[in-house]
Coordinates of C-alpha atoms in Angstrom, one line a residue:
X1 CA 22.0 2.8 26.7
X2 CA 18.3 1.9 26.7
X3 CA 15.8 4.4 28.0
X4 CA 12.9 4.1 30.4
X5 CA 11.6 1.3 32.7
X6 CA 8.2 -0.2 32.3
X7 CA 6.1 2.2 34.3
X8 CA 2.6 3.4 33.6
X9 CA 2.8 6.8 31.9
X10 CA -0.6 8.1 30.9
X11 CA 0.8 11.2 29.2
X12 CA 3.1 9.1 27.0
X13 CA 0.3 6.7 26.2
X14 CA -2.0 9.5 25.1
X15 CA 0.9 11.0 23.0
X16 CA 1.5 7.7 21.2
X17 CA -2.3 7.0 20.6
X18 CA -2.7 10.5 19.2
X19 CA 0.4 10.3 17.0
X20 CA -0.4 6.8 15.7
X21 CA -4.0 7.6 15.0
X22 CA -3.2 10.9 13.2
X23 CA -0.6 9.2 11.1
X24 CA -2.8 6.2 10.4
X25 CA -5.8 8.2 9.4
X26 CA -3.7 10.6 7.3
X27 CA -1.9 7.9 5.4
X28 CA -5.2 5.9 5.0
X29 CA -7.0 9.0 3.6
X30 CA -4.1 9.6 1.2
X31 CA -4.4 5.9 0.1
X32 CA -8.1 6.4 -0.4
X33 CA -7.5 9.4 -2.5
X34 CA -5.2 7.4 -4.8
X35 CA -8.0 4.8 -5.2
X36 CA -10.5 7.6 -6.0
X37 CA -8.2 8.6 -8.9
X38 CA -8.4 5.1 -10.2
X39 CA -12.1 4.8 -9.7
X40 CA -12.6 8.1 -11.5
X41 CA -10.6 6.8 -14.5
X42 CA -12.7 3.6 -14.6
X43 CA -16.0 5.4 -14.5
X44 CA -14.9 7.8 -17.2
X45 CA -13.6 5.0 -19.5
X46 CA -16.9 3.2 -19.0
X47 CA -18.6 6.0 -21.0
X48 CA -16.7 4.9 -24.1
X49 CA -18.0 1.3 -23.9
X50 CA -17.0 -2.1 -22.8
X51 CA -14.0 -2.3 -25.2
X52 CA -12.5 0.9 -23.7
X53 CA -13.1 -0.4 -20.2
X54 CA -11.5 -3.8 -21.1
X55 CA -8.5 -2.0 -22.6
X56 CA -7.9 0.1 -19.6
X57 CA -8.3 -2.9 -17.3
X58 CA -5.8 -5.0 -19.2
X59 CA -3.1 -2.2 -19.2
X60 CA -3.6 -1.5 -15.5
X61 CA -3.6 -5.2 -14.6
X62 CA -0.2 -5.8 -16.3
X63 CA 1.4 -2.7 -14.8
X64 CA -0.2 -3.1 -11.4
X65 CA 1.7 -6.2 -10.2
X66 CA 5.0 -4.5 -11.1
X67 CA 4.0 -1.2 -9.4
X68 CA 2.9 -3.0 -6.2
X69 CA 6.2 -4.9 -6.0
X70 CA 8.2 -1.7 -6.6
X71 CA 6.0 0.1 -4.0
X72 CA 6.9 -2.6 -1.5
X73 CA 10.7 -2.2 -2.2
X74 CA 10.5 1.6 -1.8
X75 CA 8.6 1.3 1.5
X76 CA 11.8 -0.3 2.9
X77 CA 13.1 3.3 3.3
X78 CA 10.5 3.9 6.1
X79 CA 12.2 2.0 8.9
X80 CA 15.6 3.3 7.9
X81 CA 14.4 6.9 7.9
X82 CA 12.5 6.4 11.1
X83 CA 15.5 5.1 13.0
X84 CA 17.7 7.8 11.6
X85 CA 15.3 10.5 12.8
X86 CA 15.0 8.8 16.2
X87 CA 18.8 9.0 16.6
X88 CA 18.8 12.6 15.2
X89 CA 20.9 11.5 12.2
X90 CA 19.4 14.0 9.8
X91 CA 22.2 13.6 7.2
X92 CA 21.7 9.8 7.1
X93 CA 17.9 10.3 6.7
X94 CA 18.5 12.6 3.8
X95 CA 20.9 10.1 2.2
X96 CA 18.2 7.4 2.5
X97 CA 15.7 9.7 1.0
X98 CA 18.0 10.5 -2.0
X99 CA 18.8 6.9 -2.6
X100 CA 15.1 6.1 -2.6
X101 CA 14.6 8.8 -5.3
X102 CA 17.3 7.1 -7.4
X103 CA 15.8 3.7 -7.0
X104 CA 12.4 5.1 -8.1
X105 CA 14.0 6.4 -11.2
X106 CA 15.5 3.0 -12.0
X107 CA 12.2 1.2 -11.2
X108 CA 10.3 3.3 -13.7
X109 CA 12.3 1.9 -16.6
X110 CA 10.7 -1.6 -16.7
X111 CA 7.2 -0.1 -16.3
X112 CA 7.9 2.2 -19.3
X113 CA 9.3 -0.8 -21.4
X114 CA 6.1 -2.8 -20.7
X115 CA 3.9 0.1 -21.7
X116 CA 5.9 0.7 -24.9
X117 CA 5.6 -3.0 -25.9
X118 CA 2.0 -3.3 -24.6
X119 CA 0.7 -4.3 -28.0
X120 CA 2.9 -7.4 -28.6
X121 CA 2.3 -8.4 -24.9
X122 CA -1.5 -8.4 -25.4
X123 CA -1.2 -10.2 -28.8
X124 CA 0.8 -13.0 -27.0
X125 CA -2.0 -13.1 -24.3
X126 CA -4.6 -13.6 -27.1
X127 CA -6.6 -10.4 -26.6
X128 CA -9.0 -9.1 -29.2
X129 CA -7.5 -6.8 -31.9
X130 CA -9.8 -3.8 -31.3
X131 CA -9.1 -3.9 -27.6
X132 CA -5.3 -4.1 -28.2
X133 CA -5.3 -0.9 -30.3
X134 CA -7.1 1.0 -27.6
X135 CA -4.8 -0.4 -24.9
X136 CA -1.7 0.5 -26.8
X137 CA -2.8 4.1 -27.1
X138 CA -3.8 4.2 -23.4
X139 CA -0.5 2.7 -22.3
X140 CA 1.5 5.2 -24.3
X141 CA 0.1 8.2 -22.4
X142 CA 0.6 6.5 -19.1
X143 CA 4.3 6.5 -19.5
X144 CA 5.0 10.1 -18.3
X145 CA 3.2 9.3 -15.1
X146 CA 5.1 6.1 -14.0
X147 CA 8.1 7.9 -12.5
X148 CA 6.0 10.5 -10.6
X149 CA 3.8 7.7 -9.2
X150 CA 6.9 5.9 -7.8
X151 CA 8.5 9.2 -6.5
X152 CA 5.2 9.9 -4.7
X153 CA 5.8 6.8 -2.6
X154 CA 9.2 8.0 -1.4
X155 CA 7.8 11.5 -0.7
X156 CA 5.0 9.9 1.3
X157 CA 7.5 7.9 3.3
X158 CA 9.5 11.0 4.1
X159 CA 6.4 13.1 5.0
X160 CA 5.1 10.2 7.2
X161 CA 8.5 10.0 9.0
X162 CA 8.6 13.7 9.8
X163 CA 4.8 13.5 10.6
X164 CA 3.7 16.0 7.9
X165 CA 0.5 14.1 7.0
X166 CA -1.6 17.2 6.5
X167 CA 0.5 18.2 3.5
X168 CA 0.3 14.7 2.2
X169 CA -3.5 14.5 2.5
X170 CA -4.0 18.0 1.1
X171 CA -2.0 17.3 -2.0
X172 CA -3.8 14.0 -2.5
X173 CA -7.1 15.7 -2.4
X174 CA -5.9 18.2 -5.0
X175 CA -4.9 15.3 -7.1
X176 CA -8.4 13.8 -7.0
X177 CA -10.0 17.1 -8.1
X178 CA -7.4 17.7 -10.8
X179 CA -7.7 14.2 -12.2
X180 CA -11.5 14.4 -12.4
X181 CA -11.3 17.7 -14.3
X182 CA -8.5 16.4 -16.5
X183 CA -10.6 13.4 -17.5
X184 CA -13.4 15.6 -18.9
X185 CA -10.9 18.0 -20.6
X186 CA -8.7 15.5 -22.3
X187 CA -11.2 12.7 -23.0
X188 CA -13.9 14.8 -24.5
X189 CA -11.9 17.9 -25.6
X190 CA -12.3 21.3 -24.0
X191 CA -10.7 24.7 -24.0
X192 CA -9.3 24.2 -27.5
X193 CA -7.7 20.8 -26.5
X194 CA -8.6 18.0 -29.0
X195 CA -10.4 15.0 -27.6
X196 CA -8.1 12.1 -26.8
X197 CA -10.9 9.6 -26.1
X198 CA -9.8 6.8 -23.7
X199 CA -6.2 7.9 -23.9
X200 CA -7.3 11.2 -22.3
X201 CA -7.8 9.4 -19.0
X202 CA -4.1 8.3 -19.2
X203 CA -3.1 11.9 -20.0
X204 CA -5.0 13.2 -17.0
X205 CA -3.5 10.5 -14.7
X206 CA 0.0 11.3 -15.8
X207 CA -0.4 15.0 -15.4
X208 CA -2.0 14.5 -12.0
X209 CA 0.9 12.4 -10.7
X210 CA 3.4 14.9 -12.1
X211 CA 1.6 17.8 -10.5
X212 CA 1.3 16.1 -7.0
X213 CA 5.0 15.2 -7.0
X214 CA 6.1 18.8 -8.1
X215 CA 4.0 20.3 -5.3
X216 CA 5.3 17.9 -2.7
X217 CA 9.0 18.4 -3.8
X218 CA 8.5 22.2 -3.7
X219 CA 6.9 22.2 -0.3
X220 CA 9.4 19.8 1.2
X221 CA 12.3 21.9 -0.2
X222 CA 10.9 25.1 1.1
X223 CA 10.1 23.9 4.6
X224 CA 12.7 21.1 5.2
X225 CA 15.9 21.9 3.2
X226 CA 17.4 23.9 6.0
X227 CA 17.2 21.0 8.3
X228 CA 18.0 18.1 5.9
X229 CA 20.1 19.8 3.3
X230 CA 19.0 17.6 0.4
X231 CA 21.5 18.9 -2.2
X232 CA 24.7 19.0 -0.2
X233 CA 27.6 17.2 -1.9
X234 CA 27.9 14.7 1.0
X235 CA 24.2 13.8 1.0
X236 CA 24.3 13.3 -2.8
X237 CA 27.1 10.7 -2.8
X238 CA 26.1 7.3 -4.0
X239 CA 26.4 4.3 -1.5
X240 CA 26.1 0.8 -2.9
X241 CA 25.8 -0.7 0.6
X242 CA 22.8 1.6 1.3
X243 CA 21.2 0.6 -2.0
X244 CA 21.7 -3.1 -1.1
X245 CA 20.2 -2.5 2.4
X246 CA 17.1 -0.9 1.0
X247 CA 16.6 -3.5 -1.7
X248 CA 17.2 -6.5 0.7
X249 CA 14.7 -5.0 3.1
X250 CA 12.3 -4.1 0.3
X251 CA 12.1 -7.2 -1.9
X252 CA 10.3 -9.3 0.9
X253 CA 7.8 -6.4 1.3
X254 CA 7.1 -6.3 -2.4
X255 CA 6.6 -10.0 -2.4
X256 CA 4.1 -9.9 0.4
X257 CA 2.1 -7.2 -1.3
X258 CA 2.0 -9.0 -4.6
X259 CA 1.1 -12.3 -2.9
X260 CA -1.9 -10.8 -1.2
X261 CA -3.1 -9.5 -4.5
X262 CA -2.5 -12.9 -6.1
X263 CA -4.6 -15.0 -3.6
X264 CA -7.7 -12.8 -4.2
X265 CA -7.0 -13.2 -8.0
X266 CA -6.9 -17.0 -7.6
X267 CA -10.1 -16.9 -5.6
X268 CA -11.8 -14.8 -8.4
X269 CA -10.7 -17.4 -11.0
X270 CA -12.2 -20.2 -9.0
X271 CA -15.4 -18.3 -8.5
X272 CA -15.5 -17.7 -12.2
X273 CA -15.6 -21.4 -12.8
X274 CA -18.4 -21.9 -10.3
X275 CA -20.9 -19.2 -11.1
X276 CA -21.0 -15.8 -12.9
X277 CA -23.3 -14.5 -10.1
X278 CA -20.8 -15.6 -7.5
X279 CA -17.8 -14.0 -9.4
X280 CA -19.7 -10.7 -9.6
X281 CA -20.7 -10.9 -6.0
X282 CA -17.1 -11.6 -4.9
X283 CA -15.8 -8.7 -7.1
X284 CA -18.3 -6.4 -5.5
X285 CA -17.3 -7.5 -2.0
X286 CA -13.7 -7.1 -2.9
X287 CA -14.3 -3.5 -4.0
X288 CA -15.7 -2.6 -0.6
X289 CA -12.9 -4.6 1.1
X290 CA -10.3 -2.5 -0.8
X291 CA -11.9 0.7 0.5
X292 CA -12.2 -0.4 4.1
X293 CA -8.6 -1.8 3.8
X294 CA -7.1 1.7 3.3
X295 CA -7.0 2.5 7.0
X296 CA -5.3 -0.8 8.0
X297 CA -2.6 0.1 5.4
X298 CA -2.4 3.5 6.9
X299 CA -2.0 2.1 10.4
X300 CA 0.6 -0.3 9.1
X301 CA 2.7 2.5 7.8
X302 CA 2.2 4.5 11.0
X303 CA 3.3 1.5 13.1
X304 CA 6.5 1.2 11.0
X305 CA 7.3 4.9 11.4
X306 CA 6.5 5.1 15.2
X307 CA 8.3 1.8 16.0
X308 CA 11.4 2.8 13.9
X309 CA 11.5 6.2 15.6
X310 CA 11.4 4.6 19.1
X311 CA 14.1 2.1 18.0
X312 CA 16.3 5.0 17.0
X313 CA 15.7 6.5 20.5
X314 CA 16.5 3.1 22.1
X315 CA 13.4 3.5 24.2
X316 CA 12.2 -0.1 24.9
X317 CA 9.1 1.0 26.8
X318 CA 8.0 3.3 24.0
X319 CA 8.6 0.6 21.3
X320 CA 6.4 -1.9 23.2
X321 CA 3.8 0.8 23.7
X322 CA 3.8 1.6 20.0
X323 CA 3.3 -2.1 19.2
X324 CA 0.2 -2.6 21.4
X325 CA -1.3 0.7 20.6
X326 CA -1.1 0.0 16.9
X327 CA -2.7 -3.4 17.3
X328 CA -5.3 -2.0 19.6
X329 CA -6.3 0.8 17.2
X330 CA -6.6 -1.6 14.3
X331 CA -8.7 -4.0 16.4
X332 CA -11.1 -1.2 17.2
X333 CA -11.4 -0.1 13.6
X334 CA -11.7 -3.7 12.4
X335 CA -14.6 -4.4 14.8
X336 CA -16.3 -1.2 13.8
X337 CA -16.1 -1.9 10.1
X338 CA -17.3 -5.5 10.7
X339 CA -20.4 -4.3 12.6
X340 CA -21.0 -1.6 10.0
X341 CA -20.9 -4.1 7.1
X342 CA -23.2 -6.5 9.0
X343 CA -25.7 -3.7 9.6
X344 CA -25.6 -2.1 6.2
X345 CA -24.7 -5.0 3.9
X346 CA -27.6 -4.6 1.5
X347 CA -27.3 -0.8 1.3
X348 CA -23.6 -1.2 0.4
X349 CA -24.3 -3.8 -2.3
X350 CA -27.0 -1.7 -3.9
X351 CA -24.9 1.5 -3.7
X352 CA -22.4 0.3 -6.4
X353 CA -24.6 -2.1 -8.4
X354 CA -26.5 -1.2 -11.6
X355 CA -30.3 -1.1 -11.9
X356 CA -30.3 -4.4 -13.8
X357 CA -28.3 -6.1 -11.0
X358 CA -30.6 -4.6 -8.4
X359 CA -33.4 -6.8 -9.8
X360 CA -31.2 -9.9 -9.5
X361 CA -32.2 -11.1 -6.0
X362 CA -29.9 -14.1 -6.1
X363 CA -26.9 -11.8 -6.8
X364 CA -28.0 -9.4 -4.0
X365 CA -28.2 -12.3 -1.4
X366 CA -24.9 -13.8 -2.5
X367 CA -23.2 -10.3 -2.4
X368 CA -24.5 -9.8 1.2
X369 CA -23.2 -13.2 2.2
X370 CA -19.8 -12.5 0.7
X371 CA -19.7 -9.0 2.3
X372 CA -20.1 -10.6 5.7
X373 CA -17.4 -13.2 5.1
X374 CA -15.0 -10.6 3.6
X375 CA -15.6 -8.3 6.6
X376 CA -14.1 -11.0 8.9
X377 CA -11.2 -11.5 6.4
X378 CA -10.7 -7.7 6.5
X379 CA -10.5 -7.8 10.3
X380 CA -7.9 -10.6 10.2
X381 CA -5.9 -9.0 7.4
X382 CA -5.9 -5.6 9.1
X383 CA -4.1 -7.2 12.1
X384 CA -1.7 -9.0 9.8
X385 CA -0.6 -5.9 8.0
X386 CA -0.2 -3.8 11.2
X387 CA 1.9 -6.6 12.7
X388 CA 3.9 -6.7 9.5
X389 CA 4.3 -2.9 9.8
X390 CA 5.7 -3.3 13.3
X391 CA 8.1 -6.0 12.2
X392 CA 9.3 -3.7 9.5
X393 CA 10.1 -1.2 12.2
X394 CA 12.3 -3.9 13.7
X395 CA 13.9 -4.3 10.2
X396 CA 12.3 -7.8 10.0
X397 CA 10.8 -8.2 6.5
X398 CA 11.8 -11.9 6.2
X399 CA 9.3 -13.3 8.6
X400 CA 6.2 -11.9 6.9
X401 CA 7.6 -13.0 3.5
X402 CA 8.2 -16.7 4.6
X403 CA 4.8 -16.8 6.3
X404 CA 3.0 -15.4 3.2
X405 CA 5.0 -17.7 0.9
X406 CA 3.8 -20.7 3.0
X407 CA 0.3 -19.6 4.1
X408 CA -0.8 -17.8 0.9
X409 CA 0.9 -19.7 -2.0
X410 CA 0.9 -23.3 -0.5
X411 CA -1.9 -23.4 2.0
X412 CA -4.0 -20.5 0.6
X413 CA -4.0 -21.2 -3.1
X414 CA -4.2 -24.9 -2.5
X415 CA -7.1 -24.8 -0.1
X416 CA -9.0 -22.2 -2.2
X417 CA -8.8 -24.5 -5.3
X418 CA -9.4 -27.8 -3.5
X419 CA -12.2 -26.6 -1.2
X420 CA -13.7 -24.6 -4.1
X421 CA -13.9 -27.7 -6.2
X422 CA -15.3 -29.8 -3.3
X423 CA -17.7 -27.3 -1.7
X424 CA -18.2 -24.5 -4.2
X425 CA -18.2 -20.9 -3.3
X426 CA -18.4 -21.6 0.5
X427 CA -15.2 -23.6 0.1
X428 CA -13.4 -20.7 -1.6
X429 CA -14.3 -18.4 1.3
X430 CA -13.2 -20.9 3.9
X431 CA -9.9 -21.4 2.0
X432 CA -9.2 -17.6 2.0
X433 CA -10.1 -17.2 5.6
X434 CA -8.1 -20.3 6.7
X435 CA -4.9 -19.0 4.9
X436 CA -5.3 -15.5 6.5
X437 CA -6.0 -17.0 9.9
X438 CA -2.9 -19.2 9.7
X439 CA -0.8 -16.2 8.7
X440 CA -2.1 -14.1 11.6
X441 CA -1.2 -16.8 14.1
X442 CA 2.3 -17.1 12.7
X443 CA 3.0 -13.4 12.5
X444 CA 1.6 -12.7 16.0
X445 CA 3.7 -15.4 17.6
X446 CA 6.8 -13.9 15.8
X447 CA 5.9 -10.4 17.0
X448 CA 5.6 -11.5 20.7
X449 CA 8.9 -13.3 20.4
X450 CA 10.6 -10.2 19.0
X451 CA 9.1 -7.9 21.7
X452 CA 10.6 -10.3 24.2
X453 CA 14.0 -9.9 22.5
X454 CA 13.8 -6.1 22.0
X455 CA 17.1 -5.0 23.8
X456 CA 19.0 -7.4 21.6
X457 CA 17.2 -6.3 18.4
X458 CA 17.7 -2.6 19.1
X459 CA 21.4 -3.1 19.8
X460 CA 21.8 -5.0 16.5
X461 CA 20.0 -2.3 14.5
X462 CA 22.2 0.3 16.1
X463 CA 25.4 -1.6 15.2
X464 CA 24.2 -2.3 11.6
X465 CA 23.4 1.4 11.0
X466 CA 26.7 2.6 12.3
X467 CA 28.5 0.1 10.0
X468 CA 26.2 0.9 7.1
X469 CA 26.7 4.6 7.2
X470 CA 30.4 4.4 8.1
X471 CA 30.9 2.2 5.0
X472 CA 28.8 4.6 2.9
X473 CA 31.2 7.5 3.9
X474 CA 34.4 5.7 3.3

C-alpha cells in the first residue's frame, strides 16, 4: 500500500525542510572537520621543509584514490539502512550495519599493503631518494589509522540514518582539536615523548581516527543497543547476498567519486603544461572549491537518507517532497556561495596565499578569474551530487556511473585536453564546465523520469528487500 495523495501539507513541508537542512549541515560540518584534520597535517609538515611536504603529499595521493573508492562502496549501506528504518525493520538495519563493519575491515587490508610497500612503489614512480625515506616512515605510522578511518564512514552512515548528527559533529570537532595537539606533541616531542618529526603527523592522525571511532562506538552502544541489539547471534550471522548487494550498489558510487577527483587532476596536469602561474591559481581555486563543496556532499547524504526513509514508508508524496526540497536547498546554497565568491574573490585569494605570492599581481588576477569560474562549476556540481544522492535513495547507482563514465572520462577529459591545447587556460575551464553541465542535464532527466515511475520503483525495492533478507536468514 502506498501512502498519501498529492495534497499541499505545510507542516510536512516544514518538517522535511528542517530535517534535510539539519542533516545536510551536520554532515557537511563533519566533512569539513575531516578536511581540517588534513589541512592541519599539511601545515605542520610544511614546518619541516619542502621534502617533508612532498613526502606527505605523495603518500596521501597514493592512498587517497583507494580510500575514496572504498568510501563510495561503504556509502551504499545508506539507502539500505534508510529503507530498513522506514519499514521499522531494526534487525535488518543492524545486519546491514554489521556487514558494513566487516567490509571496512576487509578494505583496510589493501591500504595497509600499499603503505607497507610504499618505498618500492615510490622507487618505481621515479621519486627522489631522500623524499622516499621520509615517505616510508610517514606511511608506516599511518597504518593503524586506516581501519578506523573506514569504520568512521559506516558509523557516520548509521548516525545519519538515525539522525544523530549532533553526536557526529561533536566527535568530529574533538578530532580536530586532538589532531592539532597530537601534531605538536609527536612531531616536536613533548611530555617525555621523543620527537617523531614528519612521522609524528601520521601518529597523530592514526590516534585521532582511533579515538573518534572508539567514542562513536561507545556512544552508539550505550544509547542504541537496546533498540538495535548489535551483538545478538542472529544479527551477527554472515550473509553473502547482503555483501553482494552492498558491493554491487557501492562500486558505482566509488567509481563516481574517483572520477570526479580524476577530472580535476587531469585539468591540473594541463594547466601545468600551460603556465606555472595558472597551475598555482587553479590549485588555489580548487582548495576553496573543496571547502565550499562540503555542504553539497552533506546535502547529498541527507537526500539519500531522507529519500530511502520515505521509500521504506512507501510514501510517494514524501519521497517527491524530499527530492525537490533537497534540490531547492542546494540551489539556495549554491547561489549564495557563488555570489559570496564573486564579492570576496580577492580577499579569499589573499587569505591562503603567501606574502611573496601577494606581490604577484598576475597570479592574483588569474586566481580571481579561476575562482569565479569554479564557483559556477561548484553550483553545477552541487546539484549533480544531490541528484546522485536522491538516486541512491532509489537504489540507482548505475545511472550516475554511466553518466560520469561518458561525460567525465570521454567528454570531460577529452575536451579539457583538446580545448586546453587550442585555447589555453580558458579552454581547460570551458572543458571542465561543459562536462559537468552535460552530466547535470543527463542526471536531472533521469531523476525526473524516476520520480514519474515512483510507485513501480518503490514496489521493486520492497520485493528486493524481502527476498534479500529472507535469503539471508535461510
